[in-house]
């Protein structure tokens, strides 16, 4: 039994049970006379009867047709009833061809096999195909057309012609026409039909069509080969364009991750000039907060799982933010103006936090699930867009917009910008710069925590999660301009896209090295980055 026939039969059975029938319901007894007619007459009459069964459009006749093609359909001599048979001892076990219920047993002399030849087998395959290609459910018709495309069975051309003529759904008809083109190129039809098929596949323009046309190019000559060569070149150009678009999407996706990881660092580095090597651990703490929230929901309120990220976001912000404030008040405020000591101190804090997480949660990766609304993907042209990456890009932009709103429209944002531009002048105007430092450090750490919530959906949650992003975060901040959020946005997206375009040619590691070399050369030319802050202190 061929894969195509098995697939079509499964489609018929599924369509008759899942969610409602794809075909009109009918009484099996009304179909029985048509099935019994298969045992009467010669091959020509049997062929007509197969067509009559296919014309009913009822999936109940599919097992009978399948058994007929496999040589398992027999007629009982005593009453002319037709059954699907299976050897059982010295006789046969009988199965009703319409209800598939057991119908007892019969001796070898009591039944007679309904014979078929190769021509009838082709007719049966076509009939089985037409049953699904002519189904009432568009999804069943689409799946049947896709199966025919993969099989490239020339015997399905007649059924496809009938289905295309009757099809009302534009999308399904297009797939049927593509399936017919694939079957035609695998048939003995004349050159005109094959040239039309090449044109159809050329319009299809994806990798499946390219594979078929390359086969035609390699196995044909003359006009057909020339047409295939032209079509292959056209498809390869189209695929190259879509591949570039897919790389841009991957780059924006990576850029959004870098933006989330770097945006908090841009604030603390810009306002305080602190090189916080523990920033990646704030991201890790946010990810583990998400894990704890989901574990509590799984055990206490499973129905809330789809809302787990909305619950985790404020908690991750608070937990990471409070730890950040504690670090600033307890360690960093004593080290202002001593960048080397600050770097070493925050590096030591990062090691302490990593070991604390290992002691509490263990060294292995922890599972953080995707809610239903972040699972799956959809096709855009020849691009694959995953929902989790798409929502992370949206989330990163929302975080960026929210942070800009806080910095531009609130008193805290005004004080923060004043301290960033000229700390001494801000202090002389009555702004409590030590508390601004603490709150700013807490804000940056809190944003790193909500970045961890997002990263938990696309990366392994482990004690080393933050280490993979700290260097890239510093690169983004320095490239975009220290303390400038617009520079952080542009820098993150630029480095993300450049990385993804370099990876296919240079590899992931060499690609990062090339990006680092580019940033070093760029900083030689523009030491303050793409968007330099302005102010008396920063320009001094």
Coordinates of C-alpha atoms in Angstrom, one line a residue, residues 246 249 376-380 383-387 390:
X246 CA 14.7 36.1 7.2
X249 CA 14.1 39.1 11.1
X376 CA 3.9 28.0 17.5
X377 CA 4.8 30.0 14.3
X378 CA 3.3 31.3 11.1
X379 CA 4.5 31.7 7.6
X380 CA 5.0 35.2 6.0
X383 CA 9.7 33.5 6.2
X384 CA 8.9 31.6 9.4
X385 CA 7.9 33.9 12.2
X386 CA 7.8 32.3 15.7
X387 CA 5.3 33.8 18.1
X390 CA 7.6 38.2 17.8

